[in-house]
mmCIF file of C-alpha atoms in Angstrom:
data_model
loop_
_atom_site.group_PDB
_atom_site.id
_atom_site.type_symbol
_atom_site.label_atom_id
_atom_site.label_comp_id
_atom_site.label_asym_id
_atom_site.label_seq_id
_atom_site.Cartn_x
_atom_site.Cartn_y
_atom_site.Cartn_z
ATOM 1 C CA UNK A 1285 -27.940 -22.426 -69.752
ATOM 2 C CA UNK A 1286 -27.347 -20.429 -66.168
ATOM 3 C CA UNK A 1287 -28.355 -22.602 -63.533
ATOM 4 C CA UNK A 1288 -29.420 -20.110 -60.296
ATOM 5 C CA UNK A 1289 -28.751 -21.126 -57.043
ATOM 6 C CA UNK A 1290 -31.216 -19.795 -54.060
ATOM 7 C CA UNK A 1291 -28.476 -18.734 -51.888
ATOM 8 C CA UNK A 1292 -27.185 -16.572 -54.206
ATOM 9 C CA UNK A 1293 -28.289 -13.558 -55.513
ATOM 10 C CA UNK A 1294 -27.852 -11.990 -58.958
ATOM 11 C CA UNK A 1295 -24.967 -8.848 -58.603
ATOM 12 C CA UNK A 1296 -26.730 -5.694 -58.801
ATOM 13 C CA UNK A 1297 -25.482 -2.018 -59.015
ATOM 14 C CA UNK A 1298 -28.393 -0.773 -56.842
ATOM 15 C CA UNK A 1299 -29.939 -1.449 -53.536
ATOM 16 C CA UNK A 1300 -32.333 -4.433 -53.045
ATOM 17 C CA UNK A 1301 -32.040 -5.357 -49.488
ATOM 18 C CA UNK A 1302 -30.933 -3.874 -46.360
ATOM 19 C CA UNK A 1303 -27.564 -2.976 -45.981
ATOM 20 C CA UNK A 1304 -26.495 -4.111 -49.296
ATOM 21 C CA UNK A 1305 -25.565 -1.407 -51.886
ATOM 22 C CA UNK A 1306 -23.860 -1.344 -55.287
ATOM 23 C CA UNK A 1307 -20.249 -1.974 -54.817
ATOM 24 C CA UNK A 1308 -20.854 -5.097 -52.441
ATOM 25 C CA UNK A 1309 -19.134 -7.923 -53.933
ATOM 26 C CA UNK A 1310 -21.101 -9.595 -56.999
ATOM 27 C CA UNK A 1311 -21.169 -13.183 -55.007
ATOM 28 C CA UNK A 1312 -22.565 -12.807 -51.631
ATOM 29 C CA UNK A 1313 -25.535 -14.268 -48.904
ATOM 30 C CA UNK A 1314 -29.433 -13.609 -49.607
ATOM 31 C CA UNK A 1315 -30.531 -11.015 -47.224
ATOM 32 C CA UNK A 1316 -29.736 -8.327 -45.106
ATOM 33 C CA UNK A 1317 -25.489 -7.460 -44.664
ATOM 34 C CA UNK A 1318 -25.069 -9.218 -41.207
ATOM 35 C CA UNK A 1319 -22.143 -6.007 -40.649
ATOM 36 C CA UNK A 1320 -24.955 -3.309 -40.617
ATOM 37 C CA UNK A 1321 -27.909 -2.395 -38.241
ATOM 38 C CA UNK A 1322 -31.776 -1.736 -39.841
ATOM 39 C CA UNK A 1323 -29.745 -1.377 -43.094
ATOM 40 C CA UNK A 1324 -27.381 0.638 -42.544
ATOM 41 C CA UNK A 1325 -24.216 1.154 -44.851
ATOM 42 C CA UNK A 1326 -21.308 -0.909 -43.417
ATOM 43 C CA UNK A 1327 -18.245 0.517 -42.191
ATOM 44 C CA UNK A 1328 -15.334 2.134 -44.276
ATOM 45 C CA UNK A 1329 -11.691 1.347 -43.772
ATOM 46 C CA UNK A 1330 -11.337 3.937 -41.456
ATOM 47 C CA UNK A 1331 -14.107 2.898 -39.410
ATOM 48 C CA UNK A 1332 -16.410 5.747 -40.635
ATOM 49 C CA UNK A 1333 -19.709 5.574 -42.143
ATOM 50 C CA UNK A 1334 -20.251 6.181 -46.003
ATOM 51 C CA UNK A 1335 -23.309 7.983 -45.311
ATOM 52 C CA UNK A 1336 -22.748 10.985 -42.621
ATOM 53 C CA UNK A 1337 -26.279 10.713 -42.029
ATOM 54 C CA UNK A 1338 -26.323 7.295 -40.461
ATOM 55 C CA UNK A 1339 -26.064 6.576 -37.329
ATOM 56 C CA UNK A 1340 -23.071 4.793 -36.289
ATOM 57 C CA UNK A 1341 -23.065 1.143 -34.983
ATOM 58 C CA UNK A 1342 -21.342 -0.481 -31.890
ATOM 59 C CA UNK A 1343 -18.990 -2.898 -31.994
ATOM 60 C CA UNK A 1344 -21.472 -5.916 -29.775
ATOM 61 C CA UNK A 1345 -24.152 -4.758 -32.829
ATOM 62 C CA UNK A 1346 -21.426 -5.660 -35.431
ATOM 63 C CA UNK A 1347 -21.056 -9.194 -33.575
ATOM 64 C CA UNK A 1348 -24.405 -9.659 -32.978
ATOM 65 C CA UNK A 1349 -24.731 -9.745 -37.115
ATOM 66 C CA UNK A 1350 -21.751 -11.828 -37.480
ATOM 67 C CA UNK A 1351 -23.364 -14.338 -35.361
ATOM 68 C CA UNK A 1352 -27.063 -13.614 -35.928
ATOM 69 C CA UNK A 1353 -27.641 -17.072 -37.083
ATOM 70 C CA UNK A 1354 -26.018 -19.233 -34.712
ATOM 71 C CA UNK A 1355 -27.560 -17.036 -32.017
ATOM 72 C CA UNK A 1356 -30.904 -17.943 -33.232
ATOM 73 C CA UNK A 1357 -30.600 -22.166 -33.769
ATOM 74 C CA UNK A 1358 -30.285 -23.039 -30.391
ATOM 75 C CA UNK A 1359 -33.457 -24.118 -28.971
ATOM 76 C CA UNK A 1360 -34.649 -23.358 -25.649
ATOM 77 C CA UNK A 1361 -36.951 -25.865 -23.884
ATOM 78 C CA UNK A 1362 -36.547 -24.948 -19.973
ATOM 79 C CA UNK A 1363 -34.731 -23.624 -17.856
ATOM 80 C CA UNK A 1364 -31.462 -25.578 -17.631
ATOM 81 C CA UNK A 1365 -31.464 -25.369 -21.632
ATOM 82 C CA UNK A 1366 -31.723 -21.840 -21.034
ATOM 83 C CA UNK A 1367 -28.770 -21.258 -19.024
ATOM 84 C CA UNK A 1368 -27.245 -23.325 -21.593
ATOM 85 C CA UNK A 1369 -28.624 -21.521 -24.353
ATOM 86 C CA UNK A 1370 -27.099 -18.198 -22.566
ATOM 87 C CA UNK A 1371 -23.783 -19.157 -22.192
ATOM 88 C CA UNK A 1372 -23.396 -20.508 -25.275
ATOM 89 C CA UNK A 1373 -24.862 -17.422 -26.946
ATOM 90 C CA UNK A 1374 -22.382 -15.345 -25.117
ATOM 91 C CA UNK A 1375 -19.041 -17.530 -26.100
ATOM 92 C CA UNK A 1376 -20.316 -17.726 -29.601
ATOM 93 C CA UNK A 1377 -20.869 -13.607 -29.057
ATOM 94 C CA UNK A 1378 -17.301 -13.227 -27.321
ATOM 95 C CA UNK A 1379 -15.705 -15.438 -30.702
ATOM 96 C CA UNK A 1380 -17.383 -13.150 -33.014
ATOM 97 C CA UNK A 1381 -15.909 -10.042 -31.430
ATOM 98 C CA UNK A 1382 -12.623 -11.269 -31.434
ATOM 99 C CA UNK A 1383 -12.927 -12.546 -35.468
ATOM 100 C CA UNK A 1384 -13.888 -9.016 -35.768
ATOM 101 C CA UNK A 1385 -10.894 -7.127 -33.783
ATOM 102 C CA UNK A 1386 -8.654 -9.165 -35.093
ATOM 103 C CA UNK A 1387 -9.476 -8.267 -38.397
ATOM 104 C CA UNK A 1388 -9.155 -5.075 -37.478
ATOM 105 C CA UNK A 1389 -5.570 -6.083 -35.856
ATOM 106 C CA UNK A 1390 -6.792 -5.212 -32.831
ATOM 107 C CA UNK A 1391 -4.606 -8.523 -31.174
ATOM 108 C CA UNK A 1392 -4.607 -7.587 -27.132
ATOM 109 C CA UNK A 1393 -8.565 -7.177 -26.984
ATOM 110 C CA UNK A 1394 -9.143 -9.831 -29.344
ATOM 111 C CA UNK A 1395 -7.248 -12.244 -27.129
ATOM 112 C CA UNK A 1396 -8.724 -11.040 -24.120
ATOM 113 C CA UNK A 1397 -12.123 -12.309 -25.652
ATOM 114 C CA UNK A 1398 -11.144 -15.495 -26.671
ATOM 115 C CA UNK A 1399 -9.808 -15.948 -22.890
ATOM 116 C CA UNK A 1400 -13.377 -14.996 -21.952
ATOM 117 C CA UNK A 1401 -15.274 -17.271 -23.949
ATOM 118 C CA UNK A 1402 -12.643 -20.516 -23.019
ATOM 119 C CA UNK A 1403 -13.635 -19.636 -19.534
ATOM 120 C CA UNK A 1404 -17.175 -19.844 -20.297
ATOM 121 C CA UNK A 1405 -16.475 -23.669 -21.857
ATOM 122 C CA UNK A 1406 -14.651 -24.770 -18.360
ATOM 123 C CA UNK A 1407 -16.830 -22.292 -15.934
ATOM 124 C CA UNK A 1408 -19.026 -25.797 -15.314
ATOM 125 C CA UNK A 1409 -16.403 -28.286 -14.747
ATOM 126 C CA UNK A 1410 -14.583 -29.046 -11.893
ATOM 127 C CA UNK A 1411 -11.516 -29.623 -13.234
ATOM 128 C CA UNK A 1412 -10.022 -26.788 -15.269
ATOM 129 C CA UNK A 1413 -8.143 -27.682 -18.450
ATOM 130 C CA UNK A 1414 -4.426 -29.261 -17.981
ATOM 131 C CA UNK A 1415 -1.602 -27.101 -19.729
ATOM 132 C CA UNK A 1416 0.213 -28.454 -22.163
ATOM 133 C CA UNK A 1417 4.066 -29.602 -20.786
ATOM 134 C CA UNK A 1418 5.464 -27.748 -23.579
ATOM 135 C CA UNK A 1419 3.702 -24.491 -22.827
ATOM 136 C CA UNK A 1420 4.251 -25.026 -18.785
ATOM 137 C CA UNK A 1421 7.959 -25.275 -19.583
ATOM 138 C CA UNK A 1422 7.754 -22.180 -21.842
ATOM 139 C CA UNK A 1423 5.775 -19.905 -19.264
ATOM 140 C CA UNK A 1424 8.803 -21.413 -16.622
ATOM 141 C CA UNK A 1425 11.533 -20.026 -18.829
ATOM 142 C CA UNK A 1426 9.994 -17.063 -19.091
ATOM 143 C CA UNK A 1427 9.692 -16.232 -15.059
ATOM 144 C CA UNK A 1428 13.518 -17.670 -14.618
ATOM 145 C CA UNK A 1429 14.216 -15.414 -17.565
ATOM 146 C CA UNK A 1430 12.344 -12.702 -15.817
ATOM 147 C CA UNK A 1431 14.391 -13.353 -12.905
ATOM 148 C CA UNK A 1432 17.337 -13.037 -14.315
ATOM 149 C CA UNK A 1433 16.980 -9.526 -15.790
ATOM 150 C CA UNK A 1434 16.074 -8.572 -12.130
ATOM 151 C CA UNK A 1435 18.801 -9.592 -10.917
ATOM 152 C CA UNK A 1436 20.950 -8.403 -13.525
ATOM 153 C CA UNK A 1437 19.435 -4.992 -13.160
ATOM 154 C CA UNK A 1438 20.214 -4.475 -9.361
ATOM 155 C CA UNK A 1439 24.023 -5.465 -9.340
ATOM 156 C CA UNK A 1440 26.906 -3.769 -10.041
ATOM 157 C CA UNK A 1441 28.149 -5.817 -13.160
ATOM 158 C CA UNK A 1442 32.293 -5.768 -11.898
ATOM 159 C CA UNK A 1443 32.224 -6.642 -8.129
ATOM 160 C CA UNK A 1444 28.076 -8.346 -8.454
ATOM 161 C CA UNK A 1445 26.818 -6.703 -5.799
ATOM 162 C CA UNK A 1446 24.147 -4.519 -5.313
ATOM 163 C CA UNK A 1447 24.332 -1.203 -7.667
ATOM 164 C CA UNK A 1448 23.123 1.772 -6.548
ATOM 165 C CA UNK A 1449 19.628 2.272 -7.966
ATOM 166 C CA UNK A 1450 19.179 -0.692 -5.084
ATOM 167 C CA UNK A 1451 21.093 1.084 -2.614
ATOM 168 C CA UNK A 1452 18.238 4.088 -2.644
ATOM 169 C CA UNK A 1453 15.298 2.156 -3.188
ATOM 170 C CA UNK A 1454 16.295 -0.735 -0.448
ATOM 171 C CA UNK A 1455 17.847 2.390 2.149
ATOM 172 C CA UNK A 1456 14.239 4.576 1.671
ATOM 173 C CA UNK A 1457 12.436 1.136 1.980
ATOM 174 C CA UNK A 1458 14.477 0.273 5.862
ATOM 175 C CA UNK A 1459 14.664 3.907 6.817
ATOM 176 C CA UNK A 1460 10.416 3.958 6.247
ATOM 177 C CA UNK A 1461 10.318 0.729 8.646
ATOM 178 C CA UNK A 1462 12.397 1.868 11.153
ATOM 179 C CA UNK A 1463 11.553 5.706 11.837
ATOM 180 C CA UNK A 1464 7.788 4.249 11.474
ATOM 181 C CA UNK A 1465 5.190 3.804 14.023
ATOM 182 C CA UNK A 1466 5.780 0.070 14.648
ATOM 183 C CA UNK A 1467 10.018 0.496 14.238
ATOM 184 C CA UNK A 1468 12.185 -0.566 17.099
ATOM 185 C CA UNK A 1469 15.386 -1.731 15.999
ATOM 186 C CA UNK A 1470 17.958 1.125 14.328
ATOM 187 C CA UNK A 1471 19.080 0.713 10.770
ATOM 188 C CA UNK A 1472 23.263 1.142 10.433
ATOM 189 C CA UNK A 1473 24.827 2.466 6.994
ATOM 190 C CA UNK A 1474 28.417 2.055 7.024
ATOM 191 C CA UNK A 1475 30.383 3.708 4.103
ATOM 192 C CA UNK A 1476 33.754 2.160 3.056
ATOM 193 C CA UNK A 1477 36.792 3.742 0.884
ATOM 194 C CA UNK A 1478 39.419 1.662 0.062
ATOM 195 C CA UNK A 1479 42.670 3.328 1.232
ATOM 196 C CA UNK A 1480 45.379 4.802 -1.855
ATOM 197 C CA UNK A 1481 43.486 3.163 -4.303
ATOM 198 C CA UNK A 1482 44.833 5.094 -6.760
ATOM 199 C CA UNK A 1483 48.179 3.850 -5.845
ATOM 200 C CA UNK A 1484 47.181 0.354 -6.271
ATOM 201 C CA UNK A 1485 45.818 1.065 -10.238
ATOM 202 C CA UNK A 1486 48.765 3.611 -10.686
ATOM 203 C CA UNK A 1487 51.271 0.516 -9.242
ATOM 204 C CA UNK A 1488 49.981 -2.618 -10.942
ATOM 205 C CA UNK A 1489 47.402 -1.936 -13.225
ATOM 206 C CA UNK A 1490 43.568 -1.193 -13.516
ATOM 207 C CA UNK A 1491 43.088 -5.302 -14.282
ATOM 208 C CA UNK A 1492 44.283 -5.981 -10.918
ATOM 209 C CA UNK A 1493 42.648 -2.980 -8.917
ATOM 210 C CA UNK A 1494 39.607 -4.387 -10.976
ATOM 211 C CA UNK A 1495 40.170 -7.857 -8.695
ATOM 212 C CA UNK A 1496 41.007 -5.806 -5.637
ATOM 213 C CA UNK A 1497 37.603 -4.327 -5.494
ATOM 214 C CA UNK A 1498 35.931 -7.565 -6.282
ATOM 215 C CA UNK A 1499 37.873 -9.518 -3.123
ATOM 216 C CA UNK A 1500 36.999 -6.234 -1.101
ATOM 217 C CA UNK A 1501 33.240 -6.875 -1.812
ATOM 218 C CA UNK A 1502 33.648 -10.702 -0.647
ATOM 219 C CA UNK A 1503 35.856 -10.211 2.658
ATOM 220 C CA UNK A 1504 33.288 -7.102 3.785
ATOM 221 C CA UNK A 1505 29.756 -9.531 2.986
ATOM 222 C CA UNK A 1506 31.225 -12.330 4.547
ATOM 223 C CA UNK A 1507 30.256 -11.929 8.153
ATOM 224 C CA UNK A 1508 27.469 -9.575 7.210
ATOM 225 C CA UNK A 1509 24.011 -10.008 9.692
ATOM 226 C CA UNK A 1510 21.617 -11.876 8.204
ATOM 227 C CA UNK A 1511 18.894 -9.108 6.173
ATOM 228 C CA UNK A 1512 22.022 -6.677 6.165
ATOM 229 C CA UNK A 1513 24.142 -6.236 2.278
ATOM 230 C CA UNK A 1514 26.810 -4.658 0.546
ATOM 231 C CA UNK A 1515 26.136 -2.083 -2.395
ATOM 232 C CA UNK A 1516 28.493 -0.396 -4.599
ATOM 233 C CA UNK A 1517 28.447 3.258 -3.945
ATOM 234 C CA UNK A 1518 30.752 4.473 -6.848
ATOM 235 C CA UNK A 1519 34.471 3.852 -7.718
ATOM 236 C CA UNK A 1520 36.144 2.093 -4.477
ATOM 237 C CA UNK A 1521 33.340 3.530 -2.276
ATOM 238 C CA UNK A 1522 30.668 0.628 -1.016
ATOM 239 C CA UNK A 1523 28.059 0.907 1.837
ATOM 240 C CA UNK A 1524 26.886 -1.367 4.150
ATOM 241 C CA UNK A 1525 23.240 -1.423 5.102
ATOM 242 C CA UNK A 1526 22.441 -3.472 8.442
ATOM 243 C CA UNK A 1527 19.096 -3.122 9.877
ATOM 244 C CA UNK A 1528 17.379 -4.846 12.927
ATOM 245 C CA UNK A 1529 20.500 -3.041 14.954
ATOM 246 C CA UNK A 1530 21.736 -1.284 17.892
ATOM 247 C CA UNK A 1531 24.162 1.379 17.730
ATOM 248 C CA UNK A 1532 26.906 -0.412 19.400
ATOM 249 C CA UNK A 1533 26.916 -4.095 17.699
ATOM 250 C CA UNK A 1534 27.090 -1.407 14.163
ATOM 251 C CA UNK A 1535 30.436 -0.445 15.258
ATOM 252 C CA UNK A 1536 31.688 -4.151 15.643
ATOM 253 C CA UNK A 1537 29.875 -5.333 12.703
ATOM 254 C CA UNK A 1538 32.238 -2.428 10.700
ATOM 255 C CA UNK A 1539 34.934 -3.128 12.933
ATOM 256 C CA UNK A 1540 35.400 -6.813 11.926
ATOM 257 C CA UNK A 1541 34.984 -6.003 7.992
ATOM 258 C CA UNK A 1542 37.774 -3.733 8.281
ATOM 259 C CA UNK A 1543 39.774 -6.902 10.486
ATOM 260 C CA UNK A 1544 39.180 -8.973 7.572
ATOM 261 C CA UNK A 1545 40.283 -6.584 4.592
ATOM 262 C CA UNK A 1546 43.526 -5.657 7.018
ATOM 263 C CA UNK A 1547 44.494 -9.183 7.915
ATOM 264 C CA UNK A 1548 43.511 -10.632 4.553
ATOM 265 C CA UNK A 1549 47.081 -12.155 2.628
ATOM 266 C CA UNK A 1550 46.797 -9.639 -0.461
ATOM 267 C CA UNK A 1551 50.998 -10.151 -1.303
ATOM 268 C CA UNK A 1552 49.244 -13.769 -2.188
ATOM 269 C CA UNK A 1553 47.153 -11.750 -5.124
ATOM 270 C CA UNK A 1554 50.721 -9.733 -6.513
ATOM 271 C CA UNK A 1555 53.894 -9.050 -3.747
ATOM 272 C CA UNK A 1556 53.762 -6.093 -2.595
ATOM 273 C CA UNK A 1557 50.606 -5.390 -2.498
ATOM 274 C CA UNK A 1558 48.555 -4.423 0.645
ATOM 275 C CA UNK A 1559 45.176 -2.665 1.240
ATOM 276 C CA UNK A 1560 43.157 -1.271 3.989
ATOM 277 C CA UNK A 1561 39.914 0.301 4.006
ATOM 278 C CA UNK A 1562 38.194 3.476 6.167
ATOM 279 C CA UNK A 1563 34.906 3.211 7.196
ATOM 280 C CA UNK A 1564 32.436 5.676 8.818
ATOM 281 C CA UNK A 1565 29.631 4.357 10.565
ATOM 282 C CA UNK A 1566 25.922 6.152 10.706
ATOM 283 C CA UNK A 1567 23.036 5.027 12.876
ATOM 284 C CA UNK A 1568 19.339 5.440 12.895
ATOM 285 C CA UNK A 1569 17.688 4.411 16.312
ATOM 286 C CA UNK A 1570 14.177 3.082 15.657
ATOM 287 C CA UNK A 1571 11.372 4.842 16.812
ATOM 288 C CA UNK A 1572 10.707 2.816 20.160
ATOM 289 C CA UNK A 1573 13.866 3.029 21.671
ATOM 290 C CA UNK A 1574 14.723 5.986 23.626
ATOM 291 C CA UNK A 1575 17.477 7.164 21.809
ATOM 292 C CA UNK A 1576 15.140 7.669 18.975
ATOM 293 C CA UNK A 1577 15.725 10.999 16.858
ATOM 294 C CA UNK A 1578 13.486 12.695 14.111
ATOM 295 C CA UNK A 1579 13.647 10.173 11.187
ATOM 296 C CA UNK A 1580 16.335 11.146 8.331
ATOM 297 C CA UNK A 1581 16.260 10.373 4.601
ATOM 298 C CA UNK A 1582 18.366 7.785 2.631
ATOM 299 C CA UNK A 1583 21.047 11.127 1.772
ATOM 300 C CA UNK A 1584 21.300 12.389 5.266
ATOM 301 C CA UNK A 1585 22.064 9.281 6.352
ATOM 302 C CA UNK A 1586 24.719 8.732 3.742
ATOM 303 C CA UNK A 1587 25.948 12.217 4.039
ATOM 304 C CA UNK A 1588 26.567 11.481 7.920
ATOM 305 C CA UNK A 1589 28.535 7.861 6.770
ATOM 306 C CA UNK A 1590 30.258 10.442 4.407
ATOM 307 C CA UNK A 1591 30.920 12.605 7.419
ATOM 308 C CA UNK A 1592 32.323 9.924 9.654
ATOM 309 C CA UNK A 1593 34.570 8.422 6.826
ATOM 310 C CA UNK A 1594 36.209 12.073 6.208
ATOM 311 C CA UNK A 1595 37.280 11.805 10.077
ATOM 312 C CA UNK A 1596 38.630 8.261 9.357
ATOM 313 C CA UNK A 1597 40.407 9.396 6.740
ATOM 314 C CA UNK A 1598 42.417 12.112 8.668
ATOM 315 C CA UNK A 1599 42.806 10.074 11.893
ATOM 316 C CA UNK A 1600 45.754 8.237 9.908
ATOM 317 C CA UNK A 1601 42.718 5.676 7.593
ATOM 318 C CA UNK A 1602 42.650 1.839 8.158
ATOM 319 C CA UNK A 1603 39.705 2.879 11.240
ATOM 320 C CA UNK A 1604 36.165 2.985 11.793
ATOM 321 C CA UNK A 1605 34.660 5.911 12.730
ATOM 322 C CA UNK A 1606 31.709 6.493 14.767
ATOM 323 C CA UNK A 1607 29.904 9.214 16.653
ATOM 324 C CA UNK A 1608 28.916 8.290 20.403
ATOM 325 C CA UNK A 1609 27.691 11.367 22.870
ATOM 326 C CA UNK A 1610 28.569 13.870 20.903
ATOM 327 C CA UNK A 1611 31.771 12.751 19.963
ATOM 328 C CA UNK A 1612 33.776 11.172 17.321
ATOM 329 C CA UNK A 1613 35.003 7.641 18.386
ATOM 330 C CA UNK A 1614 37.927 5.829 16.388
ATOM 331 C CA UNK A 1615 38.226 1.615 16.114
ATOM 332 C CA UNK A 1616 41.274 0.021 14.591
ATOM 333 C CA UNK A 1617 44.842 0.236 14.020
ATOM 334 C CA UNK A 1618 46.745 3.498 16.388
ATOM 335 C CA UNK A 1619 43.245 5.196 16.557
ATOM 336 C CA UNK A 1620 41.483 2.978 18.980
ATOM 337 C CA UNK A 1621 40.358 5.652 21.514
ATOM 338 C CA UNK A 1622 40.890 8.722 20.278
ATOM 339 C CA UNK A 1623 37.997 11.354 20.190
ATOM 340 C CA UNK A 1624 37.386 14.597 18.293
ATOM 341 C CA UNK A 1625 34.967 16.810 18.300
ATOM 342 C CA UNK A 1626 33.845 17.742 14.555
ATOM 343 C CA UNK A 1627 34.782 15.391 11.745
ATOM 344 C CA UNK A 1628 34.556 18.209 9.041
ATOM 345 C CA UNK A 1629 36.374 20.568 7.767
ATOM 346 C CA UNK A 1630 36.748 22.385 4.528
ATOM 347 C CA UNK A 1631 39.572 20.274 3.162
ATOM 348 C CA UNK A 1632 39.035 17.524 1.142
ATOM 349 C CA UNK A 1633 42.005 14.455 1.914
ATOM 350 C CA UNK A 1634 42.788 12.548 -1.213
ATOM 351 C CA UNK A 1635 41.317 9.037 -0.492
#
């Protein structure tokens, strides 16, 4: 003896209601298929209709028979229960889309609709839900992790400090503010070579040139202005970017680093050892002082450091070079005082 139940429907190979067809599964709900529209043929794997002929339907039409049930058993007696009735209709609507595009692993816009319809639950309470401690310390990991590969990704990995994918971004960035509308301080880019480097690595070893450069980087950020930094320019070149300054405090701002890397007790590292650096010093006046010039990009400005710390270089090196009036000015060691004229020539000194 078969004993029918009225929710279920004998299988059939043919048509009987709208929507359904043959191959439909032989267990399945009395009435129309909640996945089509004024029985139409559901949707194939690849989203395409069986039947060219029919009219494809949208995605909210697809939801709207997933949920065509609940949608309809809320009662509405006024108009509070209405707004009620509304709301809930559309969470229930935004859940339905999101069973639906996940199905079709469609994850990001399924995700975004279950973040819709939570905000619907709490959009009438005052207080929002509290975060779980678990997933507050998670999302905090995540941010210092965050962090980290920031940082990580703007220093030079030997010597840890700033690379120079910083150098231009952070040098356009100043140059912008200063040759701008509203800039009136000057922006100073000092660029150091260490002096016979190649000597030191040649002499005791790449290891300990390796910790050379890396005490270099700490004697010429120690008395740094506050906003200025060091940057590694390539091999034992570095600049120093100081902004918020006037041409003259640039000069003893370089002076002093190259003090400190002169003076600093390097026979203490291996005997024997000593090291000096050349700097040449660049300035851009800001555009409300009265020395203010036609603003210059990040590589003219380095290209006149470059300039300047050539004409160290063949003044005899361990000295800051500057331009002042037209003229090349010397700082440091036997060169304090002496002027040239032009810093270039065609000649380049080995460093």
């Amino acid at each position: 003896m078969t004993v029918l139940r009225p929710d279920i429907v004998e299988p059939e190979p043919f048509q009987d209601g709208p929507g359904w067809t043959g191959y439909d599964a032989p267990t399945r709900p009395a009435g129309p298929n909640p996945l089509t529209a004024n029985g139409q043929r559901p949707l194939t794997g690849n989203g395409r209709h069986n039947d060219p002929r029919v009219k494809p339907i949208t995605l909210t039409e697809q939801a709207n028979g997933l949920d065509q049930a609940a949608f309809t058993a809320t009662p509405v007696t006024g108009p509070v229960d209405a707004g009620l009735a509304d709301s809930s209709k559309l969470i229930r609507l935004h859940e339905s889309i999101a069973a639906l595009l996940s199905s079709r692993g469609e994850w990001r816009q399924a995700y975004q609709h279950l973040r819709s319809a939570l905000d619907l639950v709490y959009s009438d309470r005052i207080e929002q839900p509290p975060v779980p401690e678990q997933l507050r310390r998670e999302v905090d990991r995540l941010r210092r992790e965050h962090a980290e590969a920031r940082e990580q990704s703007i220093r030079d990995s030997l010597t840890a400090s700033y690379n120079r994918r910083y150098l231009d971004q952070r040098l356009t960035t100043l140059l912008a503010d200063t040759t701008g509308a509203n800039g009136r301080d000057g922006l100073a880019v000092a660029l150091v070579d260490l002096d016979w480097f190649k000597q030191v690595n040649d002499t005791f070893g790449h290891l300990l040139g390796d910790r050379v450069l890396q005490r270099v980087v700490e004697l010429l950020s120690d008395g740094l202005p506050e906003g200025a930094f060091c940057a590694r320019y390539g091999g034992e070149e570095f600049v120093l970017v100081v902004p918020g300054i006037d041409a003259a405090t640039a000069v003893v701002v370089a002076e002093s680093a190259r003090a400190r890397v002169a003076r600093h007790a390097w026979s203490q590292l291996v005997p024997g050892l000593r090291v000096t650096v050349s700097i040449g010093v660049s300035h851009q006046p800001g555009a409300g002082t009265v020395a203010g010039r036609p603003p210059t990009s990040a590589e003219q400005q380095l290209l006149r450091a470059d300039d300047l710390l050539y004409a160290a270089k063949q003044s005899g090196r361990n000295a800051v070079a500057y331009r002042h009036a037209g003229q090349v000015l010397f700082t440091g060691g036997v060169t304090d005082g002496r002027r040239i004229a032009e810093p270039r020539t065609a000649v380049t000194p080995n460093r």
